[in-house]
Amino acid sequence: MEKIISLTSNYPDWNKRMRNIHLVSISLFLVLMTTITISSENEFVQIVFSILTVFLLFKINKWFNIKRNKVKSKYYWQNKLLYFISSNSLYKEDYEIYFETDKNGNEKEKKRKFISNSAEFGYEKTSDKIIILALKNGDSYSDKITKLDVELSALLNLPLEEKIDRPSICEYHYYLKRPKRLNLTSSSFEEVSDNQTIQLGYGVEYNPENTPHILISGGTGSGKSIFISFLLLEFLKRKTTVYICDPKHSDLFSLSNYLGEEKVATSPNNIARVVRLAVNEMKERYEYMNANFKYGSNFVDHGFKPVWVIFDEMGAFQASGTDKMSKNIINEVMEGIKQIILLGRQSGVFILVAAQQMNSNTLNTDLRDNLGLRISLGSNSAEGFRMVMGSATPESIPPIEVKGSGLLFKQGSGKESAQYWESPFVDMGKFDFITELKKYL
Ligand SMILES: Nc1ncnc2c1ncn2[C@@H]1O[C@H](COP(=O)(O)OP(=O)(O)OP(=O)(O)O)[C@@H](O)[C@H]1O
Ligand SMILES: [Mg+2]
């Protein structure tokens, strides 16, 4: 932090200083021009100088005003924050008494206003972010300054990326430029088999080696299927084995025509078979990797490709267990999923869980916290967000209005809470998912 900004501290009042320089410059200029105009005897010269004077006055005035509000100005952020403190009444005025001696030598008691307390701010600027730091001093502002997300966003006219409330400082991170949403266009064949990092757009990248497993939650129409389709393409580009469990017989089921019937399951028995396949693959890889032990290695170092199990509507699957038989199958599947979640990372076996609504019955919170990437699409209740994000639920939820947008939390990203994110945009008229899919089969 460069310096503490508050109404009580002695800061160079840039605006005032600029205004004084402004007035002095304009006065000098006027005196000079008037002298020249009057001293000239030629009428034509007088007229030309008069016009020139008026024109230049406008120009100088404008230049000063631009200079005063320029983002590049050294005092730009400082002035904004000072304005913010005063316009939001984040300061306290008091009166002090002083004595003045009049002409007759009598002392007179007088009162004058002074600022006795003020909220304190600081800022840090990076190439793409401005971080506003609100200092908690244990005074009456300490509580108020942790709830300024909306006001600061309006002041800066920038979207909030993240807010971190620490014991002594509350940090507001604002993007200087809104991150770009990925826009899917039909591409030529593109294989990226050895780079596991997937660009998710909006400044987020995802690598399952560091952040294994994905959770996607969102109400109907929030964009889960579209985002899963996008991921599926990205997985296939990396020569991934993909298994699909679709207990609700929805969009994903139709992929059996392309991926093969043995890889797409809808009935409980088939789902159990598919999960068993993935678990066995995981165990075999472990045995192989142990036999060829390399310290700190993972599946990539052993030449394995990732395996992904995409499990849509886990809630519906669990609700389908009505009799003892089906309950046993569900238990077996959930046991397999648990093993993949807890052990899959090193061997490269991952799971993507999608659910319209998350609750602790769908997946207990311990398992949920082991899903490295958690996404909640569409708007939701505070409780709904908490079911997906757990302790990473942001204190204030940004407006989620754009189709396919929501909150995203990536473990190990250094961020403490979920951030606003827009999933890759798919123009249905221009992007044909099946055509793209066929390129990678
Ligand atoms: N990323 C996106 N780009 C463009 N349109 C989108 C995007 N996400 C969602 N939409 C729009 O929203 C509609 C619903 O999306 P989608 O089918 O993915 O929802 P869903 O969450 O799978 O719903 P359900 O739970 O009912 O299956 C899409 O048909 C599309 O019109
Ligand atoms: Mg869907």
XYZ file of C-alpha atoms and ligand atoms in Angstrom:
473
model
C 0.000 0.000 0.000
C 1.449 3.317 -0.987
C -0.147 5.601 1.557
C -3.102 5.854 3.848
C -5.871 7.973 2.440
C -8.223 9.637 4.853
C -9.707 13.064 5.345
C -7.638 13.649 8.479
C -4.238 12.845 7.048
C -2.177 15.501 5.362
C -2.390 14.752 1.732
C -1.428 17.148 -1.029
C -4.804 18.438 -2.137
C -4.345 17.899 -5.806
C -7.647 19.403 -6.821
C -7.070 22.550 -4.826
C -3.524 22.906 -6.089
C -4.588 22.351 -9.652
C -7.355 24.896 -9.258
C -4.892 27.514 -7.992
C -2.430 26.859 -10.816
C -5.375 26.992 -13.175
C -6.567 30.405 -11.927
C -3.066 31.931 -11.880
C -2.294 30.675 -15.403
C -5.542 31.980 -16.813
C -5.103 35.399 -15.172
C -1.545 35.768 -16.481
C -2.668 34.713 -19.906
C -5.511 37.236 -19.911
C -3.235 40.092 -18.790
C -0.720 39.234 -21.510
C -3.312 39.013 -24.278
C -5.092 42.201 -23.207
C -1.792 44.118 -23.133
C -0.908 42.933 -26.611
C -4.392 43.721 -27.948
C -4.538 47.222 -26.473
C -0.973 48.162 -27.396
C -1.545 47.215 -30.989
C -2.857 50.035 -33.162
C -4.026 47.929 -35.999
C -7.754 47.107 -35.693
C -7.387 43.863 -37.559
C -4.705 42.636 -35.156
C -6.928 43.609 -32.239
C -9.833 41.567 -33.549
C -7.646 38.551 -34.295
C -6.107 38.677 -30.815
C -9.507 38.996 -29.152
C -10.792 35.919 -30.953
C -7.591 34.036 -30.226
C -7.850 34.924 -26.523
C -11.368 33.505 -26.207
C -10.418 30.367 -28.135
C -7.303 29.712 -26.053
C -9.205 30.330 -22.821
C -11.547 27.461 -23.662
C -8.633 25.218 -24.562
C -6.686 25.906 -21.378
C -9.766 25.390 -19.269
C -10.451 22.053 -20.896
C -6.862 20.918 -20.571
C -6.885 21.586 -16.851
C -10.126 19.720 -16.358
C -8.882 16.692 -18.259
C -5.636 16.736 -16.332
C -7.512 16.828 -13.068
C -9.543 13.705 -13.812
C -7.038 11.748 -15.791
C -6.655 8.075 -14.806
C -2.939 8.406 -15.389
C -2.725 11.239 -12.905
C -0.727 10.400 -9.826
C -3.620 11.461 -7.658
C -6.474 9.846 -9.562
C -7.225 6.960 -7.171
C -6.469 9.065 -4.157
C -8.932 11.715 -5.261
C -11.580 9.098 -5.971
C -11.201 7.652 -2.493
C -11.260 11.058 -0.842
C -14.389 11.894 -2.738
C -15.816 8.520 -1.657
C -15.073 9.180 2.014
C -16.680 12.586 1.934
C -19.721 11.677 -0.156
C -20.480 8.615 1.961
C -19.973 10.549 5.190
C -17.236 8.247 6.359
C -15.756 10.976 8.529
C -16.644 12.970 11.602
C -16.524 16.711 12.093
C -15.975 18.412 15.380
C -15.496 21.947 16.642
C -12.386 23.257 18.215
C -12.117 26.423 20.204
C -9.406 28.953 19.595
C -8.724 32.504 20.664
C -8.234 35.502 18.474
C -7.023 38.916 19.552
C -8.936 41.809 17.986
C -7.680 45.280 17.135
C -8.158 46.509 20.682
C -6.090 43.691 22.094
C -9.085 41.751 23.489
C -9.025 37.992 23.238
C -12.132 36.482 21.701
C -13.203 32.871 21.856
C -13.933 31.409 18.452
C -15.017 28.055 17.083
C -13.944 26.312 13.959
C -14.788 23.012 12.337
C -12.216 20.282 11.945
C -12.278 16.649 10.899
C -11.753 14.581 14.006
C -11.989 11.101 12.534
C -12.136 9.533 9.113
C -12.303 6.084 7.595
C -8.937 5.096 6.159
C -8.287 3.563 2.800
C -5.348 2.565 0.703
C -4.951 1.099 -2.724
C -2.671 -1.110 -4.768
C -2.674 -1.183 -8.513
C -1.488 -4.003 -10.738
C -1.649 -4.215 -14.514
C -5.172 -5.628 -14.505
C -6.554 -4.944 -11.050
C -7.096 -2.196 -8.548
C -7.258 -3.363 -4.950
C -8.952 -1.007 -2.521
C -7.878 -1.610 1.050
C -10.197 -0.524 3.810
C -8.363 -0.274 7.124
C -10.160 -1.430 10.236
C -9.046 0.658 13.158
C -11.584 -0.569 15.664
C -13.561 2.645 15.317
C -17.146 3.189 14.253
C -16.212 2.715 10.577
C -14.685 -0.753 10.980
C -17.980 -2.473 10.390
C -19.244 -0.131 7.677
C -16.124 -0.394 5.554
C -16.539 -4.141 5.152
C -19.841 -3.624 3.312
C -18.878 -1.253 0.546
C -18.832 -3.683 -2.434
C -21.719 -2.056 -4.238
C -20.794 1.550 -3.457
C -17.159 1.087 -4.486
C -18.192 -0.769 -7.622
C -20.384 2.199 -8.543
C -17.640 4.702 -7.716
C -15.067 2.919 -9.858
C -17.544 1.640 -12.425
C -15.704 -1.681 -12.384
C -16.817 -5.244 -11.608
C -15.801 -6.699 -8.240
C -13.583 -9.715 -8.656
C -13.160 -10.669 -5.058
C -13.524 -9.379 -1.549
C -11.289 -10.622 1.244
C -12.215 -9.656 4.771
C -9.136 -9.966 6.963
C -8.977 -9.117 10.673
C -7.378 -5.726 10.139
C -8.045 -4.958 6.487
C -10.909 -5.549 4.087
C -9.676 -5.927 0.500
C -11.837 -5.150 -2.507
C -10.366 -6.438 -5.758
C -11.719 -4.835 -8.916
C -10.892 -5.781 -12.474
C -9.657 -2.781 -14.434
C -10.864 -4.532 -17.549
C -13.742 -6.966 -17.528
C -12.281 -10.415 -18.318
C -13.255 -11.863 -21.647
C -15.796 -14.621 -22.002
C -14.697 -17.455 -24.258
C -16.663 -17.575 -27.484
C -16.853 -20.997 -29.093
C -16.425 -21.088 -32.798
C -16.103 -24.068 -35.022
C -12.419 -24.886 -35.141
C -10.263 -26.946 -37.364
C -9.008 -30.193 -35.857
C -6.885 -29.327 -32.880
C -5.153 -31.883 -30.709
C -3.549 -30.792 -27.490
C -2.879 -34.187 -26.005
C 0.045 -33.359 -23.759
C -1.155 -30.099 -22.279
C -3.819 -30.766 -19.650
C -4.649 -27.106 -19.058
C -8.095 -26.119 -20.308
C -8.957 -22.462 -20.870
C -12.373 -21.821 -19.343
C -12.489 -18.174 -20.339
C -13.090 -15.159 -18.106
C -9.480 -15.374 -16.969
C -9.766 -18.918 -15.589
C -7.746 -21.934 -16.581
C -8.213 -25.439 -15.285
C -5.797 -28.324 -14.965
C -7.100 -31.535 -13.363
C -3.573 -32.547 -12.334
C -3.587 -29.693 -9.790
C -7.302 -29.360 -9.216
C -8.876 -32.789 -9.625
C -12.621 -33.299 -10.144
C -15.432 -30.898 -10.957
C -18.796 -30.079 -9.439
C -21.391 -28.257 -11.525
C -24.666 -27.234 -9.995
C -27.456 -25.065 -11.334
C -31.188 -25.012 -11.829
C -32.883 -26.062 -15.029
C -31.812 -23.997 -18.020
C -28.774 -22.547 -16.270
C -26.314 -23.948 -18.831
C -24.971 -27.133 -17.247
C -25.391 -29.275 -20.352
C -23.785 -26.678 -22.597
C -20.793 -26.329 -20.323
C -20.454 -30.098 -19.920
C -20.507 -30.442 -23.729
C -17.733 -27.872 -23.961
C -15.679 -29.796 -21.405
C -16.339 -33.060 -23.191
C -14.776 -31.632 -26.360
C -11.792 -30.383 -24.389
C -11.374 -33.814 -22.795
C -11.526 -35.572 -26.147
C -8.926 -33.203 -27.598
C -6.617 -34.621 -24.931
C -7.296 -38.241 -25.894
C -9.255 -38.757 -22.695
C -11.413 -41.806 -22.011
C -14.825 -40.418 -21.138
C -17.586 -42.355 -19.382
C -21.031 -40.860 -19.084
C -23.627 -41.645 -16.436
C -26.953 -40.074 -17.296
C -29.641 -41.524 -15.023
C -32.225 -39.021 -16.269
C -31.856 -39.996 -19.910
C -31.238 -36.382 -20.909
C -29.049 -34.752 -23.569
C -25.922 -36.708 -22.749
C -27.541 -40.077 -23.406
C -27.648 -39.389 -27.152
C -23.844 -39.411 -27.138
C -23.864 -43.205 -26.899
C -24.165 -43.178 -30.710
C -20.760 -41.527 -30.924
C -18.843 -42.528 -27.808
C -20.043 -46.137 -27.855
C -22.819 -47.780 -25.862
C -20.401 -49.330 -23.402
C -19.248 -45.851 -22.302
C -22.662 -44.246 -21.786
C -24.901 -45.566 -19.018
C -28.407 -44.662 -17.938
C -29.739 -47.652 -15.979
C -28.480 -48.189 -12.410
C -26.873 -51.490 -13.394
C -25.049 -49.926 -16.287
C -23.969 -46.975 -14.187
C -22.540 -49.386 -11.625
C -20.664 -51.185 -14.406
C -19.185 -47.950 -15.767
C -18.082 -46.733 -12.346
C -16.536 -50.155 -11.701
C -14.586 -49.847 -14.963
C -13.188 -46.495 -13.903
C -12.314 -47.713 -10.404
C -10.553 -50.775 -11.805
C -8.596 -48.646 -14.243
C -7.550 -46.482 -11.327
C -6.373 -49.484 -9.313
C -4.451 -50.963 -12.233
C -2.715 -47.664 -12.826
C -1.776 -47.475 -9.160
C -0.235 -50.921 -9.286
C 1.691 -50.047 -12.432
C 2.873 -46.726 -11.002
C 3.985 -48.398 -7.763
C 5.895 -51.049 -9.668
C 7.616 -48.323 -11.703
C 7.943 -45.865 -8.874
C 9.098 -42.364 -9.687
C 9.063 -39.913 -6.839
C 6.477 -37.144 -7.246
C 5.225 -38.485 -10.558
C 1.653 -38.625 -11.748
C -0.215 -40.324 -14.586
C 1.206 -37.998 -17.244
C 4.791 -39.000 -16.380
C 3.800 -42.638 -16.879
C 2.289 -41.984 -20.283
C -1.355 -42.385 -19.231
C -4.174 -40.254 -20.613
C -6.893 -38.923 -18.305
C -10.097 -40.828 -17.600
C -13.204 -38.771 -16.844
C -16.498 -40.010 -15.465
C -19.220 -37.462 -16.191
C -22.092 -38.026 -13.802
C -25.164 -35.957 -14.597
C -27.960 -35.570 -12.076
C -26.474 -37.413 -9.178
C -29.465 -36.370 -7.049
C -31.921 -38.089 -9.375
C -29.821 -41.252 -9.342
C -29.835 -41.458 -5.566
C -33.554 -40.788 -5.397
C -34.150 -43.735 -7.723
C -33.260 -46.293 -5.022
C -36.608 -47.544 -3.843
C -36.119 -51.235 -3.137
C -33.296 -53.056 -1.405
C -31.674 -54.206 -4.651
C -31.427 -50.755 -6.155
C -30.264 -49.323 -2.842
C -27.374 -51.786 -2.859
C -26.447 -50.704 -6.368
C -26.561 -47.046 -5.369
C -24.342 -47.734 -2.373
C -21.846 -49.537 -4.556
C -21.780 -46.649 -7.052
C -21.381 -44.045 -4.325
C -18.561 -46.069 -2.793
C -16.810 -46.167 -6.174
C -17.278 -42.425 -6.651
C -15.847 -41.810 -3.206
C -12.733 -43.809 -4.104
C -12.287 -41.874 -7.330
C -12.679 -38.548 -5.532
C -10.180 -39.462 -2.833
C -7.643 -41.444 -4.845
C -8.080 -40.542 -8.491
C -5.750 -37.603 -8.887
C -2.372 -39.288 -9.221
C -3.604 -41.984 -11.534
C -5.533 -39.502 -13.680
C -9.056 -40.790 -13.038
C -11.417 -37.877 -12.493
C -15.089 -37.308 -11.909
C -17.421 -34.512 -12.896
C -20.572 -34.375 -10.810
C -23.527 -32.334 -12.060
C -26.683 -31.705 -10.073
C -29.654 -29.393 -10.389
C -29.609 -28.938 -6.689
C -26.886 -29.831 -4.268
C -27.511 -30.924 -0.744
C -25.608 -32.956 1.774
C -27.464 -36.111 0.670
C -26.260 -35.737 -2.920
C -22.664 -35.660 -1.796
C -21.513 -35.169 1.769
C -19.604 -31.973 2.423
C -16.256 -33.727 2.968
C -16.421 -35.285 -0.467
C -17.695 -32.049 -1.989
C -14.679 -30.184 -0.613
C -12.462 -32.647 -2.463
C -13.888 -31.582 -5.815
C -11.250 -29.077 -6.881
C -13.347 -26.999 -9.272
C -16.814 -26.024 -8.102
C -19.222 -24.133 -10.284
C -22.689 -22.884 -9.550
C -24.512 -21.702 -12.660
C -27.416 -19.289 -12.611
C -28.715 -17.423 -9.616
C -29.393 -19.288 -6.450
C -30.324 -18.673 -2.833
C -27.537 -17.948 -0.375
C -28.111 -21.433 1.030
C -27.956 -22.921 -2.472
C -24.582 -21.287 -3.094
C -23.346 -22.489 0.266
C -24.219 -26.094 -0.631
C -21.857 -25.862 -3.600
C -19.146 -23.541 -2.347
C -19.062 -24.321 1.380
C -16.641 -21.998 3.125
C -15.766 -20.393 -0.227
C -19.222 -18.785 -0.476
C -18.648 -15.062 -1.061
C -20.178 -12.716 1.470
C -22.043 -10.775 -1.131
C -23.264 -12.421 -4.294
C -22.755 -10.445 -7.510
C -25.735 -10.140 -9.855
C -25.976 -13.268 -12.027
C -28.075 -12.421 -15.045
C -26.190 -13.489 -18.161
C -27.109 -16.968 -19.492
C -24.399 -19.440 -18.546
C -22.894 -17.252 -15.844
C -22.462 -18.078 -12.181
C -19.899 -18.501 -9.463
C -16.699 -20.477 -9.782
C -14.264 -21.616 -7.149
C -10.974 -23.266 -7.937
C -9.010 -24.783 -5.100
C -5.442 -23.625 -4.748
C -6.022 -20.557 -6.909
C -5.093 -18.266 -4.031
C -8.618 -16.883 -3.977
C -10.520 -17.321 -0.789
C -13.997 -17.202 -2.175
C -15.858 -18.051 -5.340
C -15.712 -15.489 -8.131
C -18.159 -14.395 -10.783
C -17.595 -16.241 -14.044
C -19.230 -16.636 -17.453
C -19.044 -20.044 -19.096
C -17.904 -20.258 -22.736
C -20.531 -18.739 -24.984
C -22.008 -21.060 -27.578
C -23.834 -19.574 -30.511
C -26.237 -22.417 -31.257
C -26.763 -21.253 -34.821
C -23.060 -21.363 -35.635
C -21.600 -24.066 -33.461
C -22.628 -27.646 -34.043
C -21.572 -29.757 -31.132
C -21.858 -33.146 -32.904
C -19.785 -31.972 -35.887
C -17.089 -30.864 -33.491
C -17.313 -34.065 -31.497
C -16.776 -36.234 -34.563
C -13.426 -34.543 -35.200
C -11.999 -36.098 -32.076
C -13.397 -39.620 -32.175
N -22.817 -20.916 -22.454
C -23.952 -20.664 -23.111
N -23.916 -20.066 -24.324
C -25.059 -19.817 -24.982
N -26.292 -20.150 -24.546
C -26.398 -20.741 -23.342
C -25.227 -21.014 -22.548
N -25.631 -21.628 -21.427
C -26.964 -21.738 -21.492
N -27.447 -21.200 -22.633
C -28.866 -21.166 -23.055
O -29.661 -21.765 -22.030
C -30.319 -22.951 -22.490
C -30.309 -24.020 -21.420
O -28.992 -24.500 -21.184
P -28.723 -26.003 -20.738
O -29.525 -26.953 -21.525
O -27.248 -26.211 -20.763
O -29.279 -25.974 -19.255
P -29.194 -27.109 -18.132
O -28.590 -26.461 -16.939
O -28.535 -28.314 -18.656
O -30.718 -27.403 -17.805
P -31.388 -28.796 -17.312
O -31.029 -28.938 -15.875
O -32.826 -28.560 -17.494
O -30.831 -29.892 -18.163
C -29.558 -23.339 -23.748
O -30.374 -24.028 -24.641
C -29.090 -22.001 -24.307
O -30.095 -21.400 -25.059
Mg -29.100 -30.298 -18.964
